[in-house]
Amino acid sequence: MRKVYTRLFFFMFLFCFLLFIVPSCSVSPQNFPIIPFDEGYTPLFGDHNLIIHSDSKTVHLSLDESSGSGFASHDLYLHGYFSASIKLPYDYTAGVVVAFYLSNGDMYEKNHDEIDFEFLGNIRGKDWRVQTNVYGNGSTNIGREERYGLWFDPAQDFHQYSILWTDSKIIFYVDDVPIRELKRTESMKGDFPSKPMTLYATIWDASNWATNGGKYKVNYKYAPYVAEFTDFVLHGCSVNPIDHVTTNCDNTAQISDNVSFGVTPLEKIKMENFRLKHMTYSYCYDRIRYKVPLPECVINPQQDERLRKFDPVTFGNGRRHRRGKRHHRGKDNQAEDAASF
């Protein structure tokens, strides 16, 4: 039996070694430790709308007429892997935004960085939308937004949403499926996030832009809107917010080493399939905002043709429709679809 295991291990190692140029044996997100809420986070605002379960494993954030709510990580982080399982509000959710994101806007008001997962509510009968965005050094005039549908109903159960951030790339995952990879290029200059950031989670009223450019507002008849968070992962190079001394950087280096060549070949196929099926907007294909695509954009003709049928409302006139979410202190086909990525 020992010989069988030894031989199996050898072949697995050989397989990984032969594919080292684009490795398929990168570290799995499931290998990162899950921590209790109070070990990594603290309430941010809307205390009466933030409920921490007694075991500190699950948190409810709610939005009602009085306030939204949110929490933030104790530490700042410079690179790492950040994840939570989230269950979104159900029924009529137009105008509601649930956000899971990294930002340093409270420290660098004019040149801050940000990496966003934003979940955009909808009218009854319409699906939630997921939006990702990346910018650095205060480059808010250049939006790198992308928007997608999902292959499941995110209000029916918990699903994992993860951000991997290294000095060379950012990868967004949904249930361990990479949905977006943004590689740092020379042309981006300071637009790539490079300063320590805090991890945030919030729910708030974005009636003025979130659903069809503000056409549909939050209807508090359906309040409270409750978003549930669990399975918290904070695995990165932590930075003390007072003296800016970094710790745990060896772990982050290991993460970077394992993903230094990007997503694996199998993940690449899943990502491209997801994007061709579910992406409804990308800044790279927005001819109204950008007459010439930004330098890092690689245009896929098939995707270009597909996205023409989607109306880029909210982005078409180039204005920024949201800012300040940090400061809202007052106010049986699923498995088949996932396997096809």
XYZ file of C-alpha atoms in Angstrom:
341
model
C 0.000 0.000 0.000
C 2.882 2.371 0.807
C 4.319 1.748 -2.666
C 0.964 2.641 -4.238
C 0.802 5.964 -2.365
C 4.435 6.712 -3.170
C 3.864 6.054 -6.844
C 0.669 8.124 -6.859
C 2.458 11.036 -5.203
C 5.305 10.765 -7.744
C 2.957 10.929 -10.713
C 1.074 13.883 -9.220
C 4.365 15.691 -8.686
C 5.543 14.851 -12.190
C 2.266 16.092 -13.672
C 2.596 19.397 -11.846
C 6.243 19.731 -12.792
C 5.593 19.121 -16.480
C 2.987 21.871 -16.439
C 5.049 24.338 -14.420
C 4.910 26.971 -17.143
C 1.156 27.312 -16.553
C 0.798 25.235 -13.371
C -2.428 23.421 -12.625
C -1.409 22.610 -9.048
C -1.851 26.003 -7.496
C -2.935 26.279 -3.902
C -6.658 25.672 -3.378
C -8.750 28.331 -1.635
C -10.165 25.626 0.626
C -6.709 25.302 2.199
C -6.884 28.741 3.786
C -8.106 28.845 7.409
C -11.602 30.081 8.280
C -11.599 32.451 11.251
C -14.296 33.606 13.690
C -15.700 37.049 12.961
C -14.315 38.668 16.092
C -10.775 37.504 15.325
C -10.608 39.496 12.128
C -13.416 42.054 12.025
C -15.174 44.754 13.965
C -18.588 46.428 13.419
C -18.344 49.543 11.275
C -21.790 51.224 11.340
C -25.474 50.502 11.835
C -24.920 48.624 15.088
C -28.614 47.827 15.587
C -28.669 46.339 12.067
C -25.594 44.143 12.593
C -26.127 40.828 14.384
C -23.206 38.558 15.266
C -24.218 34.974 16.060
C -23.138 33.672 19.435
C -20.577 31.313 17.870
C -19.012 34.279 15.979
C -19.168 32.332 12.722
C -22.066 34.138 11.016
C -23.036 37.802 10.769
C -26.263 39.372 9.525
C -26.143 42.828 7.941
C -29.491 44.518 7.362
C -30.822 47.638 5.683
C -33.985 49.444 6.758
C -35.244 53.013 6.624
C -33.023 54.047 9.522
C -29.675 52.732 8.304
C -27.607 50.223 6.454
C -24.809 48.369 8.234
C -21.298 47.091 7.779
C -18.120 45.699 9.272
C -14.393 46.106 8.619
C -11.202 44.137 9.233
C -9.097 44.979 12.280
C -5.948 45.294 10.167
C -4.871 46.683 6.862
C -3.541 44.166 4.337
C -0.976 44.373 1.582
C -1.855 41.487 -0.756
C -3.511 38.211 0.190
C -6.590 36.048 -0.196
C -9.896 37.378 1.177
C -13.122 35.408 1.149
C -16.577 35.028 2.661
C -19.650 32.941 1.986
C -22.588 35.283 1.433
C -26.342 34.817 1.179
C -28.102 37.843 -0.302
C -31.558 39.291 0.471
C -34.482 37.861 -1.485
C -37.657 39.135 -3.188
C -37.769 42.801 -4.272
C -34.232 44.176 -3.800
C -34.025 47.026 -6.329
C -31.671 49.783 -5.229
C -29.992 47.588 -2.610
C -26.230 47.056 -2.803
C -24.267 44.522 -0.794
C -20.521 45.124 -1.038
C -17.488 42.994 -0.148
C -14.368 44.954 -0.954
C -10.902 46.226 -0.132
C -10.275 49.960 0.171
C -8.023 52.549 1.791
C -10.289 55.525 1.128
C -10.331 56.537 4.777
C -6.554 56.969 4.708
C -5.954 58.241 1.170
C -8.938 60.375 0.234
C -7.448 61.721 -3.005
C -5.385 58.773 -4.164
C -6.989 55.689 -2.673
C -7.093 52.138 -4.060
C -10.039 49.769 -4.204
C -10.957 46.201 -5.237
C -14.715 45.580 -5.301
C -17.290 42.849 -5.275
C -20.674 44.618 -5.456
C -23.997 42.795 -5.562
C -26.757 44.829 -7.189
C -30.364 44.110 -6.258
C -33.245 43.995 -8.707
C -37.010 44.147 -9.076
C -39.068 41.044 -8.364
C -38.547 38.354 -10.980
C -35.147 39.711 -12.063
C -31.826 38.314 -10.936
C -29.161 39.872 -8.748
C -26.193 41.213 -10.694
C -22.549 40.990 -9.604
C -20.149 43.816 -10.351
C -16.364 43.862 -9.939
C -14.179 46.929 -10.101
C -10.501 47.756 -9.639
C -8.679 51.039 -9.486
C -5.673 52.538 -7.788
C -4.102 55.820 -6.803
C -7.386 57.700 -6.927
C -8.065 56.831 -10.567
C -11.841 57.072 -10.095
C -12.202 58.782 -13.476
C -11.207 55.469 -15.062
C -13.695 52.765 -14.169
C -12.660 49.170 -14.717
C -16.098 47.781 -13.948
C -17.398 44.452 -15.148
C -20.875 43.077 -14.525
C -22.240 39.535 -14.620
C -25.212 37.317 -14.002
C -24.748 34.103 -12.021
C -25.575 30.455 -12.669
C -27.477 30.233 -9.372
C -29.792 32.306 -7.208
C -27.506 33.985 -4.629
C -30.472 34.631 -2.324
C -31.313 30.940 -1.924
C -28.114 29.755 -0.270
C -24.577 30.713 0.735
C -21.934 31.002 -1.981
C -18.268 31.825 -1.657
C -16.900 35.090 -3.084
C -13.146 35.581 -2.994
C -10.496 38.116 -3.973
C -6.868 37.172 -4.580
C -4.563 40.204 -4.687
C -0.838 40.004 -5.382
C 1.651 42.563 -6.638
C 1.115 41.359 -10.208
C -2.530 40.337 -10.511
C -6.024 40.374 -9.043
C -8.374 37.395 -9.419
C -12.057 37.316 -8.473
C -13.627 33.940 -7.652
C -17.205 32.740 -7.222
C -17.382 29.303 -5.592
C -13.714 28.756 -6.538
C -14.442 29.517 -10.202
C -12.296 32.448 -11.365
C -14.535 34.962 -13.100
C -11.989 37.710 -13.708
C -8.212 38.080 -13.795
C -6.623 41.511 -14.053
C -2.882 41.467 -14.615
C -0.719 44.446 -13.776
C 0.758 46.057 -16.879
C 3.220 48.882 -17.428
C 0.497 50.880 -19.139
C -1.647 50.881 -15.983
C 1.076 52.739 -14.070
C -0.372 53.708 -10.689
C -3.869 52.502 -11.517
C -3.074 49.078 -10.046
C -3.837 48.912 -6.289
C -0.534 49.022 -4.429
C -1.160 50.434 -0.948
C -2.400 48.566 2.165
C -6.186 48.255 2.334
C -8.910 47.351 4.808
C -11.494 44.680 3.975
C -15.104 45.861 4.263
C -18.597 44.394 3.977
C -21.648 46.661 3.788
C -25.303 46.817 2.808
C -26.667 50.203 1.793
C -29.236 52.168 -0.207
C -27.942 52.952 -3.711
C -31.299 53.968 -5.182
C -29.740 56.692 -7.298
C -27.760 54.305 -9.530
C -27.844 50.582 -8.704
C -30.896 49.337 -10.635
C -31.287 50.519 -14.223
C -29.403 53.714 -13.523
C -31.679 54.664 -10.641
C -34.980 53.906 -12.354
C -35.979 51.503 -9.570
C -35.495 52.588 -5.946
C -35.320 50.775 -2.640
C -38.859 49.989 -1.459
C -38.810 49.827 2.321
C -42.097 47.963 2.325
C -39.865 44.894 1.851
C -37.388 45.856 4.585
C -35.429 44.765 6.416
C -33.107 43.550 3.685
C -30.777 40.994 5.268
C -27.432 39.780 3.933
C -25.725 36.884 5.744
C -21.945 36.367 5.909
C -19.975 33.340 7.113
C -16.764 31.320 6.393
C -14.468 34.311 6.786
C -10.954 34.089 5.338
C -8.348 36.800 5.911
C -5.052 35.384 4.695
C -2.505 37.993 3.790
C 0.252 40.347 4.771
C -1.278 42.319 7.624
C -0.203 45.899 8.244
C -0.601 47.574 11.603
C -2.772 50.662 10.959
C -0.805 52.754 13.472
C 2.852 52.077 12.744
C 2.371 50.374 9.312
C 4.630 47.474 10.316
C 3.888 44.400 8.190
C 3.428 40.877 9.546
C 2.574 37.412 8.141
C 4.268 38.335 4.884
C 5.833 34.900 4.446
C 2.334 33.417 4.035
C 1.500 36.003 1.408
C 4.699 35.230 -0.458
C 3.641 31.589 -0.554
C 0.278 32.598 -2.003
C 1.989 34.726 -4.630
C 4.359 31.893 -5.552
C 1.504 29.461 -6.051
C -0.442 31.751 -8.351
C 2.443 33.637 -9.924
C 1.570 32.315 -13.385
C -2.137 33.128 -13.105
C -5.106 30.818 -13.268
C -4.512 27.194 -14.188
C -5.387 25.831 -17.649
C -8.603 24.240 -16.355
C -9.532 27.387 -14.454
C -8.846 29.422 -17.585
C -11.377 27.372 -19.532
C -13.963 27.783 -16.770
C -13.320 31.511 -16.574
C -13.671 32.066 -20.309
C -16.857 29.987 -20.430
C -18.299 31.961 -17.531
C -17.472 35.274 -19.162
C -18.955 34.288 -22.508
C -22.161 33.066 -20.863
C -22.703 35.493 -18.012
C -20.849 38.774 -18.493
C -23.209 41.622 -19.376
C -20.850 44.595 -19.220
C -17.113 45.264 -19.415
C -15.331 48.593 -19.556
C -13.138 47.178 -22.323
C -16.154 47.032 -24.664
C -17.753 50.341 -23.688
C -17.279 52.532 -26.783
C -19.237 55.411 -25.229
C -16.971 55.828 -22.233
C -13.738 54.960 -23.997
C -13.355 55.679 -27.698
C -10.196 53.584 -27.537
C -10.076 50.628 -25.130
C -7.668 50.993 -22.226
C -4.218 49.539 -22.986
C -4.612 46.393 -20.866
C -7.790 45.372 -22.713
C -7.706 42.372 -25.036
C -10.797 42.423 -27.239
C -12.542 39.131 -27.952
C -14.640 39.613 -31.132
C -17.174 37.014 -29.981
C -17.597 38.790 -26.650
C -17.727 42.173 -28.367
C -20.619 41.066 -30.541
C -22.460 39.446 -27.622
C -22.228 42.491 -25.355
C -23.722 44.840 -27.933
C -27.214 43.670 -26.983
C -26.779 44.724 -23.363
C -27.482 48.328 -22.445
C -24.554 49.724 -20.413
C -26.895 51.894 -18.341
C -25.197 53.387 -15.271
C -21.912 53.598 -17.152
C -22.796 54.919 -20.599
C -22.342 58.607 -19.810
C -19.061 58.097 -18.013
C -20.162 59.558 -14.666
C -19.319 57.996 -11.352
C -22.598 56.947 -9.748
C -21.361 55.635 -6.474
C -18.905 56.732 -3.874
C -18.882 56.850 -0.154
C -20.270 53.413 0.688
C -17.735 53.489 3.511
C -19.568 56.438 5.022
C -23.217 55.345 5.035
C -23.371 55.350 8.802
C -26.847 56.953 9.095
C -28.714 55.972 6.350
C -31.029 21.101 -10.301
C -29.707 23.260 -13.229
C -27.227 25.032 -11.081
C -24.871 22.076 -10.793
C -25.121 21.447 -14.528
C -24.323 25.064 -15.341
C -21.409 25.183 -12.910
C -19.963 21.975 -14.325
C -20.043 23.444 -17.820
C -17.598 26.272 -17.015
